[in-house]
Tab-separated table of C-alpha atoms in Angstrom:
chain	number	residue	atom	x	y	z
A	260	MET	CA	8.667	-40.019	-15.417
A	261	SER	CA	12.502	-39.816	-15.629
A	262	SER	CA	14.319	-38.824	-18.745
A	263	PRO	CA	16.622	-41.541	-20.144
A	264	GLN	CA	20.236	-40.863	-19.452
A	265	VAL	CA	22.165	-39.795	-22.663
A	266	GLN	CA	25.847	-39.525	-22.883
A	267	LEU	CA	26.881	-36.663	-25.159
A	268	THR	CA	30.476	-36.245	-26.119
A	269	LEU	CA	31.995	-32.856	-26.848
A	270	VAL	CA	34.348	-32.793	-29.861
A	271	SER	CA	36.380	-30.095	-31.397
A	272	LYS	CA	34.353	-27.602	-33.663
A	273	THR	CA	35.985	-28.892	-36.808
A	274	GLN	CA	34.730	-32.409	-36.174
A	275	THR	CA	31.345	-31.342	-34.840
A	276	CYS	CA	28.570	-33.371	-35.901
A	277	LEU	CA	25.647	-31.803	-33.979
A	278	PRO	CA	22.976	-34.148	-32.519
A	279	THR	CA	19.445	-34.294	-33.467
A	280	ASP	CA	17.008	-32.051	-31.476
A	281	ARG	CA	15.579	-35.124	-29.827
A	282	VAL	CA	19.061	-36.328	-28.543
A	283	LEU	CA	19.777	-32.734	-27.416
A	284	VAL	CA	16.629	-32.378	-25.370
A	285	ASP	CA	17.120	-35.627	-23.780
A	286	GLY	CA	20.613	-34.400	-22.681
A	287	LEU	CA	19.380	-30.977	-21.611
A	288	LEU	CA	16.604	-32.668	-19.491
A	289	ALA	CA	19.262	-35.063	-18.023
A	290	GLY	CA	21.394	-31.959	-16.950
A	291	ASP	CA	24.105	-32.797	-19.286
A	292	ALA	CA	26.403	-29.812	-19.537
A	293	ASP	CA	27.877	-30.739	-22.810
A	294	ALA	CA	24.384	-30.847	-24.158
A	295	ALA	CA	23.932	-27.275	-23.196
A	296	VAL	CA	27.168	-26.390	-25.122
A	297	LEU	CA	26.178	-28.434	-28.028
A	298	ASN	CA	22.750	-26.666	-27.908
A	299	TYR	CA	24.489	-23.344	-28.157
A	300	ARG	CA	26.587	-24.420	-31.043
A	301	LYS	CA	23.756	-25.490	-32.828
A	302	PHE	CA	21.434	-22.501	-32.442
A	303	ALA	CA	23.773	-19.681	-31.472
A	304	PRO	CA	24.536	-18.539	-35.054
A	305	GLN	CA	20.883	-18.135	-35.889
A	306	VAL	CA	19.963	-16.633	-32.616
A	307	PHE	CA	22.807	-14.109	-32.784
A	308	ARG	CA	22.028	-12.986	-36.241
A	309	ILE	CA	18.389	-12.436	-35.292
A	310	VAL	CA	19.418	-10.550	-32.151
A	311	GLN	CA	21.905	-8.586	-34.051
A	312	ARG	CA	19.237	-7.728	-36.840
A	313	SER	CA	16.621	-7.072	-34.370
A	314	MET	CA	18.479	-4.800	-32.027
A	315	GLY	CA	20.187	-2.752	-34.687
A	316	PRO	CA	23.239	-0.692	-34.300
A	317	THR	CA	23.069	-0.185	-30.555
A	318	GLY	CA	22.206	-3.621	-29.616
A	319	ASP	CA	24.583	-5.627	-27.571
A	320	ALA	CA	24.023	-8.941	-29.448
A	321	GLU	CA	26.654	-11.127	-27.664
A	322	ASP	CA	25.149	-10.402	-24.271
A	323	ILE	CA	21.726	-10.739	-25.253
A	324	THR	CA	22.429	-14.043	-27.038
A	325	GLN	CA	23.890	-15.382	-23.755
A	326	ASP	CA	20.775	-14.127	-21.837
A	327	ILE	CA	18.578	-16.014	-24.377
A	328	PHE	CA	20.445	-19.273	-23.854
A	329	CYS	CA	20.392	-18.856	-19.986
A	330	ALA	CA	16.806	-18.137	-20.177
A	331	PHE	CA	16.329	-21.213	-22.493
A	332	HIS	CA	18.012	-23.456	-19.906
A	333	SER	CA	15.896	-22.266	-17.212
A	334	ARG	CA	12.798	-23.178	-19.228
A	335	VAL	CA	13.753	-26.047	-21.164
A	336	ARG	CA	11.879	-28.511	-18.792
A	337	SER	CA	8.634	-26.871	-20.133
A	338	LEU	CA	9.442	-28.011	-23.455
A	339	ARG	CA	6.871	-31.010	-24.225
A	340	ASP	CA	7.843	-31.757	-27.904
A	341	PRO	CA	11.482	-32.571	-28.515
A	342	ASP	CA	11.008	-31.889	-32.178
A	343	ALA	CA	9.938	-28.441	-31.525
A	344	LEU	CA	13.319	-27.491	-29.932
A	345	SER	CA	14.220	-25.132	-32.765
A	346	SER	CA	10.908	-23.105	-32.396
A	347	PHE	CA	11.267	-23.245	-28.687
A	348	VAL	CA	14.701	-21.571	-28.841
A	349	LEU	CA	13.353	-19.086	-31.393
A	350	SER	CA	10.340	-18.230	-28.982
A	351	VAL	CA	12.605	-17.662	-26.200
A	352	ALA	CA	14.849	-15.484	-28.149
A	353	LEU	CA	11.996	-13.259	-29.345
A	354	ARG	CA	10.751	-12.989	-25.889
A	355	VAL	CA	14.066	-11.821	-24.644
A	356	ILE	CA	14.527	-9.531	-27.623
A	357	LYS	CA	11.037	-7.801	-27.101
A	358	TRP	CA	12.007	-7.307	-23.571
A	359	GLN	CA	15.177	-5.740	-24.363
A	360	LEU	CA	13.465	-3.544	-27.154
A	361	ARG	CA	10.863	-2.339	-24.624
A	362	ARG	CA	13.441	-1.658	-21.958
A	363	ARG	CA	15.432	0.303	-24.493
A	364	ARG	CA	12.300	2.290	-25.396
A	365	VAL	CA	11.685	3.271	-21.953
A	366	ARG	CA	15.345	4.186	-21.378
A	367	ARG	CA	15.159	6.406	-24.524
A	368	ILE	CA	12.003	8.102	-23.151
A	369	LEU	CA	13.811	8.589	-19.863
A	370	HIS	CA	16.868	10.019	-21.680
A	371	PHE	CA	19.057	7.421	-20.839
A	372	SER	CA	19.282	6.775	-24.613
A	373	VAL	CA	22.165	4.926	-26.454
A	374	ASP	CA	23.653	7.259	-29.107
A	375	GLY	CA	22.332	5.296	-32.160
A	376	GLN	CA	25.480	5.211	-33.892
A	377	VAL	CA	26.388	2.312	-36.092
A	378	PRO	CA	29.634	0.660	-34.922
A	379	ASP	CA	32.562	0.318	-37.137
A	380	SER	CA	32.429	-3.413	-37.368
A	381	TRP	CA	28.997	-3.298	-39.101
A	382	ALA	CA	30.283	-1.757	-42.399
A	383	SER	CA	33.567	-1.017	-43.861
A	384	SER	CA	34.564	2.625	-43.436
A	385	ASP	CA	34.691	3.189	-47.164
A	386	ASP	CA	31.036	2.173	-47.441
A	387	VAL	CA	29.747	5.247	-45.980
A	388	GLU	CA	26.400	5.182	-48.075
A	389	ASN	CA	25.505	1.734	-46.732
A	390	ARG	CA	26.334	2.912	-43.232
A	391	GLN	CA	23.914	5.816	-43.338
A	392	ALA	CA	21.112	3.785	-45.027
A	393	LEU	CA	21.450	1.265	-42.119
A	394	MET	CA	21.368	4.120	-39.767
A	395	ARG	CA	18.332	5.486	-41.450
A	396	LEU	CA	16.492	1.954	-41.428
A	397	TYR	CA	17.232	1.303	-37.752
A	398	HIS	CA	16.216	4.757	-36.864
A	399	GLY	CA	12.817	3.932	-38.485
A	400	LEU	CA	12.631	0.539	-36.670
A	401	ASP	CA	13.270	2.330	-33.313
A	402	ARG	CA	10.058	4.018	-33.769
A	403	LEU	CA	8.085	0.749	-34.140
A	404	PRO	CA	6.639	-1.243	-31.207
A	405	ALA	CA	8.440	-4.355	-30.401
A	406	ASN	CA	5.972	-6.725	-32.016
A	407	GLU	CA	5.934	-4.918	-35.320
A	408	ARG	CA	9.581	-4.593	-35.390
A	409	THR	CA	10.416	-8.261	-34.667
A	410	VAL	CA	7.790	-9.380	-37.277
A	411	PHE	CA	9.341	-6.968	-39.921
A	412	VAL	CA	12.907	-8.103	-39.014
A	413	LEU	CA	12.112	-11.829	-39.266
A	414	LYS	CA	10.321	-11.421	-42.573
A	415	HIS	CA	12.431	-8.881	-44.515
A	416	ILE	CA	15.838	-9.210	-43.030
A	417	GLU	CA	16.041	-12.796	-41.646
A	418	GLY	CA	13.965	-14.112	-44.644
A	419	MET	CA	11.408	-16.258	-42.568
A	420	ASP	CA	8.016	-16.911	-43.965
A	421	LEU	CA	4.921	-15.780	-42.283
A	422	GLN	CA	3.802	-19.159	-40.947
A	423	GLU	CA	7.330	-19.639	-39.228
A	424	ILE	CA	7.000	-16.227	-37.763
A	425	ALA	CA	3.503	-16.954	-36.441
A	426	ASP	CA	4.834	-20.269	-34.738
A	427	ALA	CA	7.739	-18.344	-33.183
A	428	GLU	CA	5.764	-15.447	-32.032
A	429	GLY	CA	3.014	-17.710	-30.779
A	430	THR	CA	0.341	-15.855	-32.741
A	431	SER	CA	-2.013	-16.358	-35.617
A	432	LEU	CA	-1.066	-15.748	-39.115
A	433	SER	CA	-3.450	-12.992	-39.579
A	434	THR	CA	-1.924	-11.203	-36.523
A	435	VAL	CA	1.478	-11.561	-38.074
A	436	LYS	CA	0.104	-10.149	-41.282
A	437	ARG	CA	-1.489	-7.137	-39.559
A	438	ARG	CA	1.800	-6.358	-37.740
A	439	LEU	CA	3.749	-6.575	-40.845
A	440	ARG	CA	1.389	-4.143	-42.623
A	441	ARG	CA	1.568	-1.662	-39.803
A	442	ALA	CA	5.233	-1.896	-39.825
A	443	HIS	CA	5.423	-1.423	-43.708
A	444	SER	CA	3.250	1.487	-43.304
A	445	GLN	CA	5.056	3.315	-40.805
A	446	LEU	CA	8.480	2.477	-42.176
A	447	ALA	CA	7.444	3.805	-45.568
A	448	SER	CA	6.375	7.122	-43.908
A	449	THR	CA	9.626	7.524	-41.892
A	450	VAL	CA	12.507	6.155	-43.898
A	451	GLY	CA	10.952	5.149	-47.227
A	452	PHE	CA	11.184	8.665	-48.775
A	453	GLY	CA	14.818	8.752	-48.624
A	454	PRO	CA	17.558	10.616	-46.536
A	455	GLU	CA	16.106	14.053	-47.078
A	456	GLY	CA	12.876	13.218	-44.833
A	457	GLU	CA	12.676	15.091	-41.657
A	458	HIS	CA	13.077	11.871	-39.567
A	459	CYS	CA	16.310	10.744	-41.388
A	460	PRO	CA	19.589	11.742	-39.697
B	224	MET	CA	9.431	16.053	-45.861
B	225	LYS	CA	8.294	13.849	-48.762
B	226	ARG	CA	9.947	13.991	-52.195
B	227	PRO	CA	7.089	15.053	-54.744
B	228	ASN	CA	7.941	12.621	-57.346
B	229	MET	CA	7.912	9.513	-55.054
B	230	ASP	CA	4.764	7.569	-54.472
B	231	ARG	CA	4.087	5.259	-51.414
B	232	ASP	CA	4.818	2.098	-53.240
B	233	THR	CA	8.228	3.464	-54.076
B	234	ALA	CA	8.807	4.281	-50.531
B	235	GLU	CA	7.767	0.701	-49.509
B	236	ALA	CA	9.997	-0.566	-51.926
B	237	ASN	CA	12.860	1.441	-50.568
B	238	VAL	CA	12.234	0.006	-47.161
B	239	ILE	CA	12.531	-3.457	-48.534
B	240	GLU	CA	15.586	-2.547	-50.184
B	241	LEU	CA	17.020	-1.197	-46.906
B	242	ALA	CA	15.959	-4.404	-45.250
B	243	SER	CA	18.008	-6.418	-48.082
B	244	LEU	CA	20.956	-4.239	-47.281
B	245	ALA	CA	20.708	-5.140	-43.662
B	246	ARG	CA	20.443	-8.682	-44.528
B	247	ASN	CA	23.747	-8.421	-46.403
B	248	VAL	CA	25.564	-6.427	-44.029
B	249	LEU	CA	24.322	-8.090	-40.698
B	250	THR	CA	25.472	-11.589	-41.317
B	251	GLY	CA	25.677	-13.002	-37.637
B	252	ALA	CA	28.462	-13.620	-35.346
B	253	ASN	CA	31.911	-14.487	-36.409
B	254	ASP	CA	33.794	-17.396	-34.930
B	255	ASP	CA	35.403	-15.523	-32.286
B	256	GLN	CA	32.131	-14.189	-31.035
B	257	LEU	CA	30.654	-17.736	-30.936
B	258	VAL	CA	33.601	-19.181	-29.090
B	259	GLN	CA	33.648	-16.392	-26.568
B	260	GLY	CA	29.936	-16.833	-26.162
B	261	GLU	CA	30.278	-20.417	-25.698
B	262	ARG	CA	32.783	-19.726	-22.762
B	263	ALA	CA	30.597	-17.293	-21.141
B	264	ILE	CA	27.610	-19.830	-21.447
B	265	ARG	CA	29.553	-22.363	-19.705
B	266	ARG	CA	30.624	-19.958	-17.131
B	267	ARG	CA	27.137	-18.623	-16.595
B	268	LEU	CA	25.590	-22.135	-16.561
B	269	SER	CA	28.215	-23.465	-13.980
B	270	ASP	CA	27.647	-20.473	-11.803
B	271	ALA	CA	23.950	-21.294	-11.838
B	272	LYS	CA	24.544	-24.711	-10.780
B	273	ARG	CA	26.407	-23.817	-7.605
B	274	PRO	CA	24.885	-25.271	-4.539
B	275	ARG	CA	22.449	-22.851	-3.255
B	276	THR	CA	20.778	-22.875	0.152
B	277	PRO	CA	18.289	-25.757	0.153
B	278	MET	CA	14.771	-24.835	-0.769
B	279	ALA	CA	13.534	-26.234	2.565
B	280	LEU	CA	15.806	-23.996	4.583
B	281	ARG	CA	14.742	-20.984	2.660
B	282	VAL	CA	11.238	-21.743	3.160
B	283	ALA	CA	11.902	-22.286	6.732
B	284	ALA	CA	13.628	-18.986	7.078
B	285	ILE	CA	10.827	-17.222	5.258
B	286	GLY	CA	8.277	-18.735	7.531
B	287	LEU	CA	10.298	-18.016	10.676
B	288	LEU	CA	10.521	-14.335	9.347
B	289	CYS	CA	6.727	-14.209	8.680
B	290	SER	CA	5.854	-15.747	12.126
B	291	THR	CA	8.003	-13.172	13.822
B	292	VAL	CA	6.310	-10.385	11.979
B	293	LEU	CA	2.958	-11.824	12.836
B	294	ALA	CA	3.999	-12.290	16.371
B	295	VAL	CA	5.109	-8.719	16.733
B	296	GLY	CA	2.149	-7.367	15.095
B	297	LEU	CA	-0.281	-9.517	17.449
B	298	TYR	CA	1.813	-8.176	20.493
B	299	TRP	CA	1.589	-4.663	19.232
B	300	GLN	CA	-2.158	-4.841	18.439
B	301	ARG	CA	-2.851	-6.382	21.884
B	302	SER	CA	-0.846	-3.776	23.688
B	303	THR	CA	-2.578	-1.036	22.071
B	304	GLU	CA	-6.069	-2.278	22.308
B	305	ARG	CA	-7.801	-1.688	25.741
B	306	SER	CA	-10.201	-4.005	27.187
B	307	LEU	CA	-13.332	-2.976	28.699
B	308	LEU	CA	-13.406	-2.135	32.450
B	309	SER	CA	-14.809	-4.738	34.636
B	310	TYR	CA	-16.110	-4.556	38.150
B	311	ARG	CA	-17.269	-6.322	41.270
B	312	ILE	CA	-19.738	-5.256	43.837
B	313	GLU	CA	-19.065	-5.836	47.562
B	314	ASN	CA	-21.918	-5.842	49.942
B	315	GLY	CA	-24.337	-5.948	47.125
B	316	SER	CA	-25.488	-7.502	44.027
B	317	ILE	CA	-27.249	-6.666	40.626
B	318	GLY	CA	-30.942	-6.885	40.746
B	319	ALA	CA	-33.392	-8.042	38.004
B	320	ASP	CA	-33.703	-4.556	36.635
B	321	GLN	CA	-30.080	-4.149	36.555
B	322	THR	CA	-29.965	-1.984	39.671
B	323	ILE	CA	-27.460	-2.358	42.315
B	324	VAL	CA	-29.022	-3.806	45.389
B	325	ALA	CA	-27.505	-3.683	48.932
B	326	ASN	CA	-27.138	-6.960	50.875
B	327	GLY	CA	-28.701	-5.930	54.238
B	328	ALA	CA	-27.938	-2.751	55.721
B	329	GLN	CA	-24.435	-2.474	54.494
B	330	SER	CA	-23.542	-0.022	51.576
B	331	PRO	CA	-22.760	-1.526	48.449
B	332	ARG	CA	-19.290	-0.740	46.992
B	333	MET	CA	-18.237	-1.066	43.430
B	334	ARG	CA	-14.626	-1.894	42.716
B	335	PHE	CA	-13.626	-1.355	39.019
B	336	SER	CA	-10.607	-2.839	37.344
B	337	ASP	CA	-8.872	0.473	36.866
B	338	GLY	CA	-9.026	1.087	40.728
B	339	THR	CA	-12.060	3.452	40.765
B	340	GLU	CA	-14.234	2.854	43.672
B	341	ILE	CA	-17.862	3.990	44.128
B	342	LYS	CA	-19.610	3.592	47.461
B	343	LEU	CA	-23.544	3.756	47.476
B	344	GLN	CA	-25.073	5.083	50.482
B	345	PRO	CA	-27.960	3.209	52.166
B	346	ASN	CA	-31.368	3.323	50.217
B	347	THR	CA	-29.679	4.465	46.966
B	348	THR	CA	-30.766	3.148	43.605
B	349	ALA	CA	-28.057	3.093	40.937
B	350	ARG	CA	-27.227	0.974	37.927
B	351	VAL	CA	-24.196	0.775	35.524
B	352	ARG	CA	-25.405	2.133	32.160
B	353	TYR	CA	-22.472	0.821	30.167
B	354	LEU	CA	-18.794	0.068	30.591
B	355	SER	CA	-16.042	1.053	28.149
B	356	ASP	CA	-12.286	0.741	27.933
B	357	ARG	CA	-11.918	4.284	29.296
B	358	GLY	CA	-14.538	4.205	32.031
B	359	ALA	CA	-18.213	3.743	32.725
B	360	ALA	CA	-21.480	5.444	32.806
B	361	LEU	CA	-23.644	5.062	35.953
B	362	ALA	CA	-27.135	6.135	36.509
B	363	LEU	CA	-27.976	7.438	39.912
B	364	GLU	CA	-31.797	7.145	40.054
B	365	ALA	CA	-32.224	8.258	43.592
B	366	GLY	CA	-29.910	8.531	46.721
B	367	GLN	CA	-26.270	9.296	47.385
B	368	LEU	CA	-23.007	7.950	46.266
B	369	HIS	CA	-19.396	8.579	46.964
B	370	ALA	CA	-16.893	8.102	43.855
B	371	GLU	CA	-13.205	7.934	43.877
B	372	ILE	CA	-12.336	7.946	40.164
B	373	VAL	CA	-8.814	6.987	39.159
B	374	HIS	CA	-7.415	9.716	36.819
B	375	SER	CA	-5.640	8.697	33.515
B	376	SER	CA	-5.064	10.506	30.423
B	377	HIS	CA	-7.885	8.673	28.682
B	378	SER	CA	-10.471	8.185	31.351
B	379	GLU	CA	-13.982	9.080	30.659
B	380	TRP	CA	-16.717	8.701	33.420
B	381	ARG	CA	-20.116	9.675	33.472
B	382	PHE	CA	-22.803	9.918	36.049
B	383	ASP	CA	-26.337	10.520	35.195
B	384	ALA	CA	-28.483	11.651	38.178
B	385	GLY	CA	-31.860	12.253	36.817
B	386	PRO	CA	-31.721	15.040	34.409
B	387	TYR	CA	-28.358	16.122	35.538
B	388	VAL	CA	-25.056	14.679	33.966
B	389	ILE	CA	-21.666	14.710	35.598
B	390	GLN	CA	-18.564	14.234	33.476
B	391	VAL	CA	-15.508	13.133	35.052
B	392	THR	CA	-11.778	12.461	34.269
B	393	GLY	CA	-10.508	11.920	37.685
B	394	THR	CA	-11.880	12.979	41.109
B	395	VAL	CA	-13.385	12.148	44.352
B	396	PHE	CA	-16.903	13.409	44.979
B	397	ASP	CA	-20.047	12.750	46.549
B	398	VAL	CA	-23.242	13.090	44.679
B	399	SER	CA	-26.892	12.850	45.678
B	400	TRP	CA	-29.984	13.158	43.749
B	401	GLU	CA	-33.489	13.122	45.038
B	402	PRO	CA	-36.160	13.267	42.290
B	403	ASP	CA	-38.718	14.485	44.882
B	404	PRO	CA	-38.276	17.374	45.794
B	405	ASP	CA	-35.810	17.556	42.766
B	406	ARG	CA	-32.573	18.247	44.596
B	407	PHE	CA	-29.075	17.445	43.121
B	408	GLU	CA	-26.000	17.950	45.276
B	409	LEU	CA	-22.443	17.528	44.397
B	410	LYS	CA	-19.551	17.841	46.756
B	411	LEU	CA	-16.240	17.700	45.046
B	412	GLN	CA	-13.276	16.756	46.990
B	413	HIS	CA	-10.570	16.399	44.502
B	414	GLY	CA	-10.311	17.103	40.726
B	415	SER	CA	-12.721	18.834	38.636
B	416	VAL	CA	-15.954	17.874	36.932
B	417	THR	CA	-18.614	19.450	34.651
B	418	VAL	CA	-22.267	19.162	35.423
B	419	HIS	CA	-24.904	19.376	32.619
B	420	ALA	CA	-28.299	20.699	34.139
B	421	PRO	CA	-31.476	21.288	32.140
B	422	ILE	CA	-31.761	24.754	33.528
B	423	SER	CA	-28.224	25.610	32.386
B	424	ASN	CA	-27.289	26.517	28.901
B	425	GLY	CA	-24.023	25.179	29.079
B	426	PRO	CA	-21.894	22.922	31.284
B	427	ILE	CA	-21.297	23.933	35.008
B	428	PRO	CA	-17.702	23.539	35.942
B	429	VAL	CA	-17.078	22.586	39.447
B	430	ARG	CA	-13.697	22.653	41.115
B	431	ALA	CA	-12.113	20.843	44.019
B	432	GLY	CA	-13.607	22.006	47.386
B	433	GLN	CA	-16.941	23.154	45.878
B	434	TRP	CA	-20.337	22.233	46.672
B	435	LEU	CA	-22.942	22.393	43.958
B	436	THR	CA	-26.501	22.463	44.558
B	437	ILE	CA	-29.100	22.609	41.830
B	438	ARG	CA	-32.982	22.663	42.052
B	439	SER	CA	-34.557	22.841	38.530
B	440	ARG	CA	-38.224	23.510	39.773
B	441	SER	CA	-37.052	26.781	41.338
B	442	ASN	CA	-34.208	27.576	38.871
B	443	GLU	CA	-31.818	27.422	41.523
B	444	ILE	CA	-27.998	26.924	41.131
B	445	THR	CA	-25.759	27.318	44.088
B	446	ILE	CA	-22.081	26.586	44.348
B	447	ARG	CA	-20.543	26.999	47.942
B	448	ASP	CA	-17.253	26.347	49.322
B	449	LEU	CA	-17.134	22.995	51.129
B	450	THR	CA	-15.360	24.666	54.108
B	451	THR	CA	-18.574	26.470	54.920
B	452	LEU	CA	-20.701	23.228	54.691
B	453	ASN	CA	-23.619	23.683	56.716
B	454	PRO	CA	-26.186	21.006	56.030
B	455	SER	CA	-29.126	22.742	57.447
B	456	ALA	CA	-29.107	25.740	55.266
B	457	PRO	CA	-27.683	24.817	51.796
B	458	HIS	CA	-30.792	25.459	49.898
B	459	GLY	CA	-32.045	28.636	51.380
B	460	ALA	CA	-29.039	30.293	49.872
B	461	PRO	CA	-29.220	32.787	47.039
B	462	VAL	CA	-30.667	31.694	43.795
B	463	ALA	CA	-28.843	31.707	40.598
B	464	SER	CA	-31.190	33.137	37.961
B	465	LEU	CA	-28.901	34.857	35.683
B	466	ASN	CA	-28.778	35.774	32.023
B	467	GLU	CA	-25.199	35.571	30.563
B	468	ASP	CA	-23.397	38.013	32.854
B	469	PRO	CA	-19.909	37.308	32.593
B	470	ASP	CA	-19.031	39.291	35.769
B	471	LEU	CA	-20.684	36.524	37.556
B	472	ALA	CA	-18.034	33.764	36.786
B	473	PRO	CA	-17.544	31.129	39.415
B	474	THR	CA	-15.451	32.041	42.482
B	475	THR	CA	-14.835	30.198	45.478
B	476	THR	CA	-15.704	32.696	48.230
B	477	ALA	CA	-16.842	31.735	51.713
B	478	GLY	CA	-20.464	31.464	51.551
B	479	PRO	CA	-23.008	31.202	48.935
B	480	PHE	CA	-22.232	32.476	45.394
B	481	VAL	CA	-23.766	32.295	42.052
B	482	ALA	CA	-22.786	29.699	39.348
B	483	PRO	CA	-22.046	30.724	35.907
B	484	THR	CA	-25.179	29.723	33.957
B	485	THR	CA	-27.924	31.061	31.950
B	486	LEU	CA	-31.549	30.020	32.046
B	487	PRO	CA	-33.187	28.700	28.932
B	488	SER	CA	-34.914	31.328	26.995
B	489	HIS	CA	-38.465	30.032	28.047
B	490	GLU	CA	-37.440	30.407	31.667
B	491	PRO	CA	-38.262	33.676	33.487
B	492	VAL	CA	-35.365	36.006	33.288
B	493	ALA	CA	-34.213	37.963	36.353
B	494	SER	CA	-34.278	41.608	36.240
B	495	GLU	CA	-31.216	43.590	35.828
B	496	SER	CA	-31.980	45.386	39.297
B	497	TRP	CA	-31.835	41.787	41.011
B	498	ILE	CA	-28.293	41.128	39.415
B	499	LYS	CA	-27.185	44.576	40.418
B	500	ALA	CA	-28.320	43.908	44.027
B	501	LEU	CA	-26.795	40.522	44.075
B	502	ARG	CA	-23.553	42.059	43.014
B	503	LEU	CA	-23.589	44.497	45.913
B	504	GLY	CA	-24.589	41.577	48.269
B	505	HIS	CA	-27.875	43.155	49.272
B	506	LEU	CA	-29.794	40.008	48.816
B	507	ASP	CA	-30.735	38.038	51.941
């Protein structure tokens, strides 16, 4: 069954009126290059933010976001329901993020670790306290498994509800709750008692 | 280290507070980052669309590679595996009991695929016990045969003559075996063989130019030099009835001498005086 040919017109950002998911999917399936760009424009802000919040201070959010959209384009033909485009993008993003987190964990174990410092762009230089608090939080998140970490980030930093997270993760609601509980418990032990804890920098 | 005045609920509340801070600080990409990302996506997607080698061509190349590897593997396997020797019989045929039967008065001759030739004398009964990729095993039930074994690094030939076993790698010899009156003879022209006999505890090495005679019933093992071949008196020669005397190692002297063998423990053992007399050559 061939997809209907849809002609999408790329307009400047100020005039952007992003198409619906269904139209985008039709364009993507037809191989329309503009559809790929429009898809990026529509979802990149959210994806970038989730990447940034999930990976923490040492994450290379821009490169990982590009990887996510490339992975999305290679898998878009497996999307069956055009209305589920948003969930599909998010699920691809989470898969890539988890893979990156696991890779980083292995690199850390093998002593190829990144330095764990928060870049200057994250917080203004005069806000030293916030900077240190963020470092403490991500130091604790670095100790969590990728599944627990992403659930915590999506719930408490990204502000998604549990059912949305379960859909994006492709797991049950109870699994999400269990992971969130474990993340809470471990983070409370490692960073919840403040900067004087032994795990805090 | 925990603060004593802080309970777990407070700790969890602190975590949530840190998460809120992260939400406020980490607000996502700015416009520049998005524009640069868009350019990068365009570039990466256009790179991905570059014409690549057609799938059919790639499959064909992989198939060709696999076929080549398979062909090389098969060739290597065939070149390393050895097939069983084969043979044909001239002037004879295989009888019902697998023995080689002469056609008329002529001597049957066996020609093996490795070049080995075995000629059976008239009235000789022999059969091929088995063939291998390295040689064959023949049973000489009675009579005499002449063997010219082609030597190679891996050849393994075996001749069973009654209770005697001759192991050969490459040589030319005549062997005869008569069950009655139990006489085994081996005349070795070239190479070397070892003979296993029931009256010997170990193998008897025989070298080129030697003539071995064994009579189990009278515990006789005699090795002579072929140059002194005297068909009329090979078996009246001194008898080898020794009991592990290293001084009596085989030598190729003119005339009869004693083979390096020992009798089984249940056989009668020669007295030391006899051995001494043998050394001095006082036996007749």
